[in-house]
Short mmCIF file of C-alpha atoms and ligand atoms in Angstrom, two decimals:
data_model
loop_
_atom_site.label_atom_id
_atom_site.label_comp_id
_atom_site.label_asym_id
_atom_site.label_seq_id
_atom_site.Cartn_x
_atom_site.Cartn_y
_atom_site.Cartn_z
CA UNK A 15 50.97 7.80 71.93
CA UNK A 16 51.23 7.70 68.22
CA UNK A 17 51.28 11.79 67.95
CA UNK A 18 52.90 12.65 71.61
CA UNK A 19 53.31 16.38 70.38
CA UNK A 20 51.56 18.71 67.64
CA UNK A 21 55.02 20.32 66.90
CA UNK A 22 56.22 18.01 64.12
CA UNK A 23 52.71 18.31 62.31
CA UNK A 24 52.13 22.03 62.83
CA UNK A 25 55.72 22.43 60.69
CA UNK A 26 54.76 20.08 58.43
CA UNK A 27 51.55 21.26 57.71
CA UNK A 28 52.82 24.88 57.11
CA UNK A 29 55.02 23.94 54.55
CA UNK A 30 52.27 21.37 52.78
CA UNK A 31 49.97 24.83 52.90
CA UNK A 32 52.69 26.75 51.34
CA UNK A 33 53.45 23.98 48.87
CA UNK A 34 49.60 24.13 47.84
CA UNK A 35 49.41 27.69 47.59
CA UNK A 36 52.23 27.60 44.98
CA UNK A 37 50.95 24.68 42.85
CA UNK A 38 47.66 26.14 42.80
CA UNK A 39 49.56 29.35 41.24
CA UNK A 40 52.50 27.25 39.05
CA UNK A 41 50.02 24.44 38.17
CA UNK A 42 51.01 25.18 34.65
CA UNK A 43 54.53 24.06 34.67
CA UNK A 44 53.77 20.51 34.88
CA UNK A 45 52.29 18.42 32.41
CA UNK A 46 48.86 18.19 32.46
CA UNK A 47 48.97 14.57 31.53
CA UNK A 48 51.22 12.19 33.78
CA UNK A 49 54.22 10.59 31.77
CA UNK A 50 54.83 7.93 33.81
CA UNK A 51 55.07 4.15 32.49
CA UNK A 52 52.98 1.36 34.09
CA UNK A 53 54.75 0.53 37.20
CA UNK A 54 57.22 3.28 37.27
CA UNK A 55 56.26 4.82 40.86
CA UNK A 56 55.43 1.60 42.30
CA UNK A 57 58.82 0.22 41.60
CA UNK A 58 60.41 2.90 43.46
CA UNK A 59 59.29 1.94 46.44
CA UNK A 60 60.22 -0.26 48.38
CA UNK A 61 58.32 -4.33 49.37
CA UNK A 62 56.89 -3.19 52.80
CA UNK A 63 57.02 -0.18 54.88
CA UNK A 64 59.70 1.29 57.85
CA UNK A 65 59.76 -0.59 60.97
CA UNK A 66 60.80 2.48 62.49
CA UNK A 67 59.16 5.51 60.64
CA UNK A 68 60.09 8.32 58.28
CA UNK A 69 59.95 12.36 58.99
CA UNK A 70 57.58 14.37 57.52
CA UNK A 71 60.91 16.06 55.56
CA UNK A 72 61.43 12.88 54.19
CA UNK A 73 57.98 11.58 52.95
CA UNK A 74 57.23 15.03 51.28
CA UNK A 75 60.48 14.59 49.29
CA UNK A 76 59.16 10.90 48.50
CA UNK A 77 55.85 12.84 47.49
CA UNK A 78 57.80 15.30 45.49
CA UNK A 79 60.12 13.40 44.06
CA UNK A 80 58.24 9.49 42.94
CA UNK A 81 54.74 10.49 43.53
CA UNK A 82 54.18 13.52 41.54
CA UNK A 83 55.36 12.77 38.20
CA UNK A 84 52.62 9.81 38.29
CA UNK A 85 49.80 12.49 38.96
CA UNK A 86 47.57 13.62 35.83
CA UNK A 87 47.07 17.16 36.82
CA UNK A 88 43.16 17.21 37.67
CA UNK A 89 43.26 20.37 38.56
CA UNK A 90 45.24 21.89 35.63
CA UNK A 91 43.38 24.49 33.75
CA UNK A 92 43.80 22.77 30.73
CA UNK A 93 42.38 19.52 31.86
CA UNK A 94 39.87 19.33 29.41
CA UNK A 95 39.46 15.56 29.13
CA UNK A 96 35.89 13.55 30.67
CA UNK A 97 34.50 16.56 33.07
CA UNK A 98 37.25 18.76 34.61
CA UNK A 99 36.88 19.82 38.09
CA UNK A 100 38.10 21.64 40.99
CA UNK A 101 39.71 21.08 43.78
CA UNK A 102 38.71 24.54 44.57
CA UNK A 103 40.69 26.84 47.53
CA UNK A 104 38.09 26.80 49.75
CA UNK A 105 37.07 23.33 49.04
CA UNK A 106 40.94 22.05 50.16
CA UNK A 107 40.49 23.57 53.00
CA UNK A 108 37.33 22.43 54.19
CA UNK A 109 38.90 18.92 53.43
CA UNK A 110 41.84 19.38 55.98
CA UNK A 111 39.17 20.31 58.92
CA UNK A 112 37.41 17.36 57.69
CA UNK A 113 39.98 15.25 58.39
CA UNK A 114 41.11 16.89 61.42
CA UNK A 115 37.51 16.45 63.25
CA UNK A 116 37.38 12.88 61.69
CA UNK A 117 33.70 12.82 63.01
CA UNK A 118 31.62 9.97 61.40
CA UNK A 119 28.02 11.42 60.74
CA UNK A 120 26.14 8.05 60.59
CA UNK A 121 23.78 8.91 62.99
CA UNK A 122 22.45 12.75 64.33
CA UNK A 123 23.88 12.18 67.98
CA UNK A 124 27.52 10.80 66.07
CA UNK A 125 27.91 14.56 64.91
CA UNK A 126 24.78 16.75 65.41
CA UNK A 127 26.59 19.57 62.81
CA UNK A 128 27.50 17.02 60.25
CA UNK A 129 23.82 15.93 60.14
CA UNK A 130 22.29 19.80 60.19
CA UNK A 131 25.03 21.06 57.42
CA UNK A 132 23.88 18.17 55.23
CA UNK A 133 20.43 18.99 55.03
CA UNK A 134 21.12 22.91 55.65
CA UNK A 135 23.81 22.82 52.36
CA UNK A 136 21.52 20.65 50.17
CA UNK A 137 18.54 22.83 50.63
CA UNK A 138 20.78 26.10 50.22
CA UNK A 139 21.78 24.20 46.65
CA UNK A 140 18.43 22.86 46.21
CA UNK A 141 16.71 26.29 45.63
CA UNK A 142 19.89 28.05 44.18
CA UNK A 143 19.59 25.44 41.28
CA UNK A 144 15.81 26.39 41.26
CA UNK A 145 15.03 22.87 41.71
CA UNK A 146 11.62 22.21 43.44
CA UNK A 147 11.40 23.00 47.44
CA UNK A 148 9.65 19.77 48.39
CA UNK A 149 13.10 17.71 47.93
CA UNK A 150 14.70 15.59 49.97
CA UNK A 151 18.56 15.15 49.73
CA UNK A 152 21.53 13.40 51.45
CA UNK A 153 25.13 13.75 49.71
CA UNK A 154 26.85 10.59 48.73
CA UNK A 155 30.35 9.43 46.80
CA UNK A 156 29.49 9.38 43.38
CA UNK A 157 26.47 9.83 40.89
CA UNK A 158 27.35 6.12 40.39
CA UNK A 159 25.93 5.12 43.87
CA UNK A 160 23.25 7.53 43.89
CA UNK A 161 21.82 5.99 41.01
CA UNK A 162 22.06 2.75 42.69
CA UNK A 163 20.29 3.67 45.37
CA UNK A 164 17.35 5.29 43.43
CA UNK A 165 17.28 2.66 40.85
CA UNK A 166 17.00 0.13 44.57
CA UNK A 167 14.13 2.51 46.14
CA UNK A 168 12.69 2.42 42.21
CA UNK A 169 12.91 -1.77 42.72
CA UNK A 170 11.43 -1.46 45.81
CA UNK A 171 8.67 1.11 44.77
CA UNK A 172 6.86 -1.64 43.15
CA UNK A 173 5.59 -3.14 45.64
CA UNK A 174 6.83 -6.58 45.26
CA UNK A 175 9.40 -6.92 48.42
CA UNK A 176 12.08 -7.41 47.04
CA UNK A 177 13.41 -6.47 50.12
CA UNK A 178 12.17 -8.79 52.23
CA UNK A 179 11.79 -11.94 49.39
CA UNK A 180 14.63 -11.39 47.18
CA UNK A 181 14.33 -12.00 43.40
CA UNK A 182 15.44 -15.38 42.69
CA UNK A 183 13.14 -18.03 42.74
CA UNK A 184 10.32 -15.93 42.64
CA UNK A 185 7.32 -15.95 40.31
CA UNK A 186 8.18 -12.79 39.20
CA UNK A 187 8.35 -10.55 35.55
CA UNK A 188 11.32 -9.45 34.11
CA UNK A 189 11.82 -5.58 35.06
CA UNK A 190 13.32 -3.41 33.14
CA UNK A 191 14.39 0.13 33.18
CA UNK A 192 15.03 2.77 30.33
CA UNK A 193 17.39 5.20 29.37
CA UNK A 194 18.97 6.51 26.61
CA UNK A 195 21.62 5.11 24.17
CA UNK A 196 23.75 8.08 25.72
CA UNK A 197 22.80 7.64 29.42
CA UNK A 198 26.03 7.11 31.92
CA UNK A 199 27.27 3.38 32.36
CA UNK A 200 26.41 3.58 35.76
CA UNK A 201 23.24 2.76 34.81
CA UNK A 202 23.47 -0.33 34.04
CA UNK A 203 26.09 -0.88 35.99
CA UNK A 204 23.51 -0.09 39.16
CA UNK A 205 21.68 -2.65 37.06
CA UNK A 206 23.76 -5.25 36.93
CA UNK A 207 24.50 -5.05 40.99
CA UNK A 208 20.65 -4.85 41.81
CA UNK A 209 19.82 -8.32 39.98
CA UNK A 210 17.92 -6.51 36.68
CA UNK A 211 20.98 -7.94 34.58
CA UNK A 212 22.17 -5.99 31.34
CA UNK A 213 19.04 -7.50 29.71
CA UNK A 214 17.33 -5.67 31.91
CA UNK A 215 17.97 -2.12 30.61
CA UNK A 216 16.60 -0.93 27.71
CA UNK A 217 18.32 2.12 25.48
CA UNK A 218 16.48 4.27 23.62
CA UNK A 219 17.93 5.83 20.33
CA UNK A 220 18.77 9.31 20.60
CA UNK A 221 17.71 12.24 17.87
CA UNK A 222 20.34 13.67 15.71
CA UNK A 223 21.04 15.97 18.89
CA UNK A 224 22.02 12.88 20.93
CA UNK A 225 18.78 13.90 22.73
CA UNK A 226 16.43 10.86 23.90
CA UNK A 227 13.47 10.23 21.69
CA UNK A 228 9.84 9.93 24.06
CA UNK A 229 8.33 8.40 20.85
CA UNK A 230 10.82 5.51 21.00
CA UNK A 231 10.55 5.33 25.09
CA UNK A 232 6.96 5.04 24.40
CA UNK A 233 6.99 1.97 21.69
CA UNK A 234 9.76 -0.03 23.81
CA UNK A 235 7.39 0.20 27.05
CA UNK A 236 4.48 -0.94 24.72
CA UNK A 237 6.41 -3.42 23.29
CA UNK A 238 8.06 -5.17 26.38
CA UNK A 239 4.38 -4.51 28.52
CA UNK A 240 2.62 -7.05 25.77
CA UNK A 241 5.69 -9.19 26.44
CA UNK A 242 4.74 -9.27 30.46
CA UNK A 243 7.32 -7.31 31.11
CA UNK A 244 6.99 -4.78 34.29
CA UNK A 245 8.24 -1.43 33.27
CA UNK A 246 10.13 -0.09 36.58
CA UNK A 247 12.26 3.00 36.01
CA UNK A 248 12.50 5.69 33.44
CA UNK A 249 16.43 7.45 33.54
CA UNK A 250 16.52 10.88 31.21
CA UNK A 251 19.89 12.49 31.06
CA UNK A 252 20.21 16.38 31.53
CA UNK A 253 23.79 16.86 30.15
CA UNK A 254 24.93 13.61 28.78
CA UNK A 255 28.40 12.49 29.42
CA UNK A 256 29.45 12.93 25.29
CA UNK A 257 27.75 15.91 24.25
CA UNK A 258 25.93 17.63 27.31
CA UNK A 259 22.48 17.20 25.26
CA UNK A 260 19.78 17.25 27.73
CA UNK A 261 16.40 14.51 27.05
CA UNK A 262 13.48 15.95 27.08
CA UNK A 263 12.49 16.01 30.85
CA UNK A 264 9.11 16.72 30.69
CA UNK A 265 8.33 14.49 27.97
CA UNK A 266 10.07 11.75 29.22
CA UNK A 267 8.72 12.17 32.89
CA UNK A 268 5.11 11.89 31.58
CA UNK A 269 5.64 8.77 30.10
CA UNK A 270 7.41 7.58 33.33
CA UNK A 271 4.24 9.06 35.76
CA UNK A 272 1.52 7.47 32.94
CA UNK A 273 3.54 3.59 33.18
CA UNK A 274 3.71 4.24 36.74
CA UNK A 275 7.63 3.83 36.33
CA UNK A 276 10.08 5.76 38.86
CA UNK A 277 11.63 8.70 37.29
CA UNK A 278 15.16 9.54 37.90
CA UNK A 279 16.85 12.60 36.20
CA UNK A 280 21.02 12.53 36.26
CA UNK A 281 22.21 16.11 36.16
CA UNK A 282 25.42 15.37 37.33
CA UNK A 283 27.26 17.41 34.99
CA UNK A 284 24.87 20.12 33.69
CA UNK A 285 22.84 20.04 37.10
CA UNK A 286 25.53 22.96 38.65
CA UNK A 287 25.01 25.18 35.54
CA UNK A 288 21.29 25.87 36.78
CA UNK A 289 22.84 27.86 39.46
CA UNK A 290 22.35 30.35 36.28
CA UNK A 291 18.93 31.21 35.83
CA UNK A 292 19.31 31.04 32.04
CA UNK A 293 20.27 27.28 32.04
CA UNK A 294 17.12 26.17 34.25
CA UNK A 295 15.51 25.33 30.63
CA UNK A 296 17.36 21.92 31.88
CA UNK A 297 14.88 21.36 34.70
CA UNK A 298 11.53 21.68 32.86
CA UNK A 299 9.54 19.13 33.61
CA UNK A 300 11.33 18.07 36.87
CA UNK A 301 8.76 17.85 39.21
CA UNK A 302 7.89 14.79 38.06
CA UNK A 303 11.60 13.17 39.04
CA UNK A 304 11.25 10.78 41.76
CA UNK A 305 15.29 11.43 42.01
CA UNK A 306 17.68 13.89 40.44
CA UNK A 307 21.06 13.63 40.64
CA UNK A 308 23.51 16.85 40.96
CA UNK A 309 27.25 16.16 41.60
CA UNK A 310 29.21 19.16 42.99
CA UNK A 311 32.15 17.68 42.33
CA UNK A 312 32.03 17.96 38.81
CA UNK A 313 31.33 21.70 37.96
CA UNK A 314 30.45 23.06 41.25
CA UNK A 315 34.51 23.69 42.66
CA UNK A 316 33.94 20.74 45.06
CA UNK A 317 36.86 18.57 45.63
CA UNK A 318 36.25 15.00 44.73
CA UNK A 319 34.11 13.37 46.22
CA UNK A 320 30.52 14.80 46.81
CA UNK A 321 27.60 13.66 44.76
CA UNK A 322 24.24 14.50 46.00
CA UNK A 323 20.76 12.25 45.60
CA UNK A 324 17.82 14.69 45.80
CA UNK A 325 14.25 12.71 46.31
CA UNK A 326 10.87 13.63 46.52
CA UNK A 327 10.21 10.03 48.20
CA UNK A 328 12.63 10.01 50.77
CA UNK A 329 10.11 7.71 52.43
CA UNK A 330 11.06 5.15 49.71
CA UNK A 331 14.51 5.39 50.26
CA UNK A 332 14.17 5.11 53.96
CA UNK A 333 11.81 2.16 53.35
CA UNK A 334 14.71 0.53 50.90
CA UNK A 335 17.47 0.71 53.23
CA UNK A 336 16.46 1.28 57.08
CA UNK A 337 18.06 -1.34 58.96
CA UNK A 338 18.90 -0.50 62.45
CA UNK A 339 20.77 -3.12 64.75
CA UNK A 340 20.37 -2.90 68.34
CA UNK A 341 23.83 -0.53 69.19
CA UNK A 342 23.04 2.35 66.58
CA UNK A 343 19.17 2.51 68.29
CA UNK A 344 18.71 6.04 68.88
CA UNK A 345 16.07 7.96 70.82
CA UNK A 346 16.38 11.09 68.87
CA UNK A 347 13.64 9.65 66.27
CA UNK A 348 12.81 12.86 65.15
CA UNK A 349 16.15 13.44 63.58
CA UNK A 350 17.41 12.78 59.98
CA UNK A 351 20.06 9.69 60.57
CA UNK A 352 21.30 9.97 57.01
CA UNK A 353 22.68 6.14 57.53
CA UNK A 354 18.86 4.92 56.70
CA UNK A 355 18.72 6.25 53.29
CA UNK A 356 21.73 4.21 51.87
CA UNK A 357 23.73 1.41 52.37
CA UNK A 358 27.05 3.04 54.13
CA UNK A 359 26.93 3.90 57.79
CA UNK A 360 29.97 5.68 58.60
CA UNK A 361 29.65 9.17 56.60
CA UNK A 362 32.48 12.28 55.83
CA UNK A 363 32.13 15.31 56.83
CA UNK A 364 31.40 16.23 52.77
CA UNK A 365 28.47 19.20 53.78
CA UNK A 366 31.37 21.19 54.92
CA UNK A 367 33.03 21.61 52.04
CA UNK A 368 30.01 22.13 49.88
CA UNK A 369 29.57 24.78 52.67
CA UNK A 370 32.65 26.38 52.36
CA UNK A 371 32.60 26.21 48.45
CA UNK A 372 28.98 28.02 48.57
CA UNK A 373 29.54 30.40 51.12
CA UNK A 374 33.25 31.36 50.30
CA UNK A 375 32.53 32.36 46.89
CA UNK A 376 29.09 33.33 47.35
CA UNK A 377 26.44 32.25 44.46
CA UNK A 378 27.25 35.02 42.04
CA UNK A 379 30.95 34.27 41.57
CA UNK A 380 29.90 30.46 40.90
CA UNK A 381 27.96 31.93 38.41
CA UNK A 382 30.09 34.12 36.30
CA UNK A 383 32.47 31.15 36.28
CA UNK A 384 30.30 28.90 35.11
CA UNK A 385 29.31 31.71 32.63
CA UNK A 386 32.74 32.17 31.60
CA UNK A 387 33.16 28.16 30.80
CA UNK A 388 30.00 28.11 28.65
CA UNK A 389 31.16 31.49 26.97
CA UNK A 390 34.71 29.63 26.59
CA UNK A 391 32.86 26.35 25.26
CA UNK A 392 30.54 28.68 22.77
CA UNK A 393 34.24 30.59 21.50
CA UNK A 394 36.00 27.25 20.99
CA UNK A 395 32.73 25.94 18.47
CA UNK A 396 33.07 29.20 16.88
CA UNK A 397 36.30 29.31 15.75
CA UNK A 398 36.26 25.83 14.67
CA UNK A 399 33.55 26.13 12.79
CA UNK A 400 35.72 28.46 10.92
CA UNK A 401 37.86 25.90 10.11
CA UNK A 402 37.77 23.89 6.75
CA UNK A 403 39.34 21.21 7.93
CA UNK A 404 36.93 20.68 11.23
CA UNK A 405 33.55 19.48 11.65
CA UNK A 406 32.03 20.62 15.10
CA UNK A 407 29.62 17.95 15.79
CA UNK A 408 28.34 19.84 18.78
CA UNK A 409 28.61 21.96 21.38
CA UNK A 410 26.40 22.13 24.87
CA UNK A 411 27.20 24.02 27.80
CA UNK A 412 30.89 23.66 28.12
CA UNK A 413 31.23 20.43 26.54
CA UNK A 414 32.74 20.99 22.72
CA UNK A 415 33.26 17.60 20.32
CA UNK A 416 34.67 18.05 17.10
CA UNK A 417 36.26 15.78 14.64
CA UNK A 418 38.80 16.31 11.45
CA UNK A 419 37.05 15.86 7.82
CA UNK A 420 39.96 13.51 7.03
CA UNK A 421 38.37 10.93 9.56
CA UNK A 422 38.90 8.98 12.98
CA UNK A 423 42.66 8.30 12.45
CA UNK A 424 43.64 11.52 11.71
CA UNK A 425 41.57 12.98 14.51
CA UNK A 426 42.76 10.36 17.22
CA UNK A 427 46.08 11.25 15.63
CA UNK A 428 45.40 14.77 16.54
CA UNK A 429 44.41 14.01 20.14
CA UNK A 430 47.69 12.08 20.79
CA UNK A 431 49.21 14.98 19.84
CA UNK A 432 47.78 17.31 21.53
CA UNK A 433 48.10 15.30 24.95
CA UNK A 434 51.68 13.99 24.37
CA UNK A 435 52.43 17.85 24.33
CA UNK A 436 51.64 18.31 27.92
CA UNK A 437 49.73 21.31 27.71
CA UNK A 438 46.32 20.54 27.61
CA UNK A 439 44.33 17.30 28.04
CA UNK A 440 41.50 16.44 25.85
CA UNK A 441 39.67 12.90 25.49
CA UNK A 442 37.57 11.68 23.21
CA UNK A 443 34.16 10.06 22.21
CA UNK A 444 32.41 8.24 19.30
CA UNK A 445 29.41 9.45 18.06
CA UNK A 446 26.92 8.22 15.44
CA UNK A 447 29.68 5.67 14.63
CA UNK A 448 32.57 8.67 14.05
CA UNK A 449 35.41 9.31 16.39
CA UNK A 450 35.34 12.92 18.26
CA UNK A 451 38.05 14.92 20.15
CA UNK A 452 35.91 15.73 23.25
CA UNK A 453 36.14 19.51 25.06
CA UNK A 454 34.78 19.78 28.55
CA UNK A 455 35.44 23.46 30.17
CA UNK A 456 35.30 23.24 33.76
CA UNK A 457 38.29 23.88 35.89
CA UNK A 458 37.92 27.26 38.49
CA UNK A 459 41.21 28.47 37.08
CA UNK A 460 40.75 28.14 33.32
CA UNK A 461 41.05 31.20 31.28
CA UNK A 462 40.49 31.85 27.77
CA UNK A 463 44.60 31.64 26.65
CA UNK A 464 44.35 28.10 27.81
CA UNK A 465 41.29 27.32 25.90
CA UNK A 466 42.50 28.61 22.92
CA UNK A 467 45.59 26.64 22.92
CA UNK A 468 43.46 23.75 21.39
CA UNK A 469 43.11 25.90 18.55
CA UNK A 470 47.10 26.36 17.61
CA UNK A 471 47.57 22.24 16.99
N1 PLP B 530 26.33 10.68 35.11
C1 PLP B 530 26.93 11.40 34.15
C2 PLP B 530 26.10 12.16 33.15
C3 PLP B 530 28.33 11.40 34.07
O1 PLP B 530 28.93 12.07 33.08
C4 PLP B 530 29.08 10.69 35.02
C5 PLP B 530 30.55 10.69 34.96
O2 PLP B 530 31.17 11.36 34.20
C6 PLP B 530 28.39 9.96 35.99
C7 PLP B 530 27.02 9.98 36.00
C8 PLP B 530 29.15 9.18 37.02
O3 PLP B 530 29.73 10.05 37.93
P1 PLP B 530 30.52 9.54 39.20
O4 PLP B 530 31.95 9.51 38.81
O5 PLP B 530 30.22 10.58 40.24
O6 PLP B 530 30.00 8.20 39.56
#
């Protein structure tokens, strides 16, 4: 047996629970920015594992000791830097029963509860965003795959099986798809793997609020229809990754419905904040998405990973990807087997901790956090814009950029600093051609104090 008794574990696992609980409460006595050289923990180890095994004893120490000090501290409350997270209490937790059941959810039968908590979770998150009841939605790794997949059903939507004929070789026209100047990279990157090619995504200019402009979305369509191009998906971003400007949905999604385009709105970021009623301003127009994306694992105190795909045309999806070999033939047809709406089979256990995240600290708690980090966000512009010496270039929900008069080296200057210190952890961005220090509020255990720390360099 590779375990024979429980004995060795259940010690070990006491003291890993104990060592949790106290970094969750003395997070702030490392550095929130790993100071570790290239290569430094890998060259403490040594060319190829034990023949004969190590104690647990002895592997935490390892951990401790040569692992650690190469960790950036995600879940410091003065990460600040692309969009903090949380590895939230509850959400840890729900990971270790995850991988104690180990169950693999590719099919209903494989797991009936992993299959019922998905779709039980997402519609519990569904209409606590306020997003529209008729969606469909399945949790995946990343925002990065779920645009994948709706950018594939989007392909596929057009009716030229592509699915069953491929691309190459075909008398086909180029398709393209649009976005914004500011969208995410996985945009094109989803792109680039479904055989559109870079050329085959079109950006839009933004407005001075980074915001996309429907008046350009509208000439580039017009433009590239006259060239016999096919128009095949429209992406609008609700909380960019720089700024947190939202495009105008509605706008945006009519042009998309009139060219007969797919429609696919990434909320990754923002999407959690419209757990707030006040911040559903975000979803106006959103009936007309085909897909939304919403990851909880950016600002909804989810541990890494859990991204969810919502879809009004799951039938699409299911159209796109179904492809059932003869040993995963099931009889319970009636059944959601979330394995025909993507390309992985095997799936985590991820609804539980969404579960346990939702139901642990019940909706209005999530709020007032959330609160908090936009009322944080809306302090830090404020008392920069004090400053002389700063320019806030703008501030949306808890996402801050600002820059130093005296120009990009001097504020990249300032950013080294402020990282090398240890204490907080901001990155950066370049907008309109200028170089920003880049403020995203989003960690479960940030407070004010920590916030304001930016202010004293
Ligand atoms: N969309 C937006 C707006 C993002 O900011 C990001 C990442 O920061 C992504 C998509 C990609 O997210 P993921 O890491 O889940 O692929």
């Amino acid at each position: 047996m590779l375990d024979p008794t429980s004995s060795e574990f259940r010690e070990a696992a006491h003291r890993a629970v104990d060592w949790i609980a106290d970094y969750f409460e003395k997070i702030d006595r490392f550095p929130v920015l790993s100071r570790v050289h290239p290569g430094d923990v890998q060259k403490q180890f040594a060319d190829a594992p034990t023949e004969t095994g190590k104690t647990y004893e002895a592997l935490f120490s390892e951990f401790e000791q040569k692992i650690l000090p190469g960790i950036t501290h995600w879940n410091h409350p003065s990460f600040f830097g692309y969009f903090s997270i949380t590895g939230s209490q509850a959400g840890v937790l729900a990971e270790l029963l995850i991988a104690a059941i180990n169950a693999n959810g590719m099919l209903w039968k494989t797991s009936p509860a992993l299959t019922e908590l998905e779709t039980l979770a997402l519609g519990w998150l569904r209409d606590a965003l306020g997003l529209p009841s008729n969606l469909f939605g399945i949790i995946n790794d990343t925002a990065s795959i779920n645009v994948f997949l709706a950018l594939a059903a989007a392909r596929e939507a057009l009716g030229l099986d592509v699915r069953g004929q491929g691309l190459a070789g075909r008398d086909l026209p180029a398709l393209k798809i649009y976005c914004s100047e500011h969208a995410h990279s996985s945009v094109e990157k989803a792109a680039l793997a479904l055989g559109f090619g870079q050329s085959g995504v079109v950006k839009i200019s933004g407005d001075d609020e980074f915001r996309m402009r429907p008046d350009l979305l509208e000439h580039a369509i017009a433009r590239d229809r006259a060239e016999g191009v096919l128009p095949c998906a429209v992406v609008a971003t609700a909380g960019t990754t720089s700024t947190g400007a939202v495009d105008p949905v509605r706008a945006v999604g009519a042009i998309a419905a009139r060219e007969g385009c797919w429609f696919h709105v990434d909320a990754a970021y923002a999407g959690s904040a419209t757990v707030c009623p006040e911040y559903r301003f975000l979803w106006d127009g959103i009936e007309a998405a085909d897909s939304i994306v919403v990851n909880p694992h950016k600002w909804f105190f989810t541990p890494i990973d859990c991204s969810v795909l919502y879809t009004r045309r799951p039938e699409v999806l299911r159209e796109t990807f179904s492809l059932v070999p003869e040993y995963l033939k099931t009889t319970d047809t009636a059944e959601i087997n979330y394995m025909d709406y993507g390309i992985q089979l095997g799936r985590r256990f991820r609804a539980l901790k969404l579960w346990m995240v939702m139901e642990h600290y019940g909706l209005e708690r999530l709020r007032n956090v959330i609160r908090g980090h936009v009322g944080f966000a809306e302090r830090l512009a404020d008392e920069l814009h004090k400053r002389e010496d700063v320019e806030v270039i703008s501030q949306s929900f808890s996402v801050v950029v600002f820059r130093l008069r005296d120009g990009d080296e001097a504020t990249a200057a300032l950013l080294e600093r402020m990282n090398a210190s240890g204490k907080l952890f901001v990155s950066h961005t370049k907008l309109h051609g200028q170089y920003g220090i880049r403020v995203a509020i989003g960690n479960g255990a940030t407070e004010w104090r920590h916030v304001a720390e930016i202010l004293a360099f």
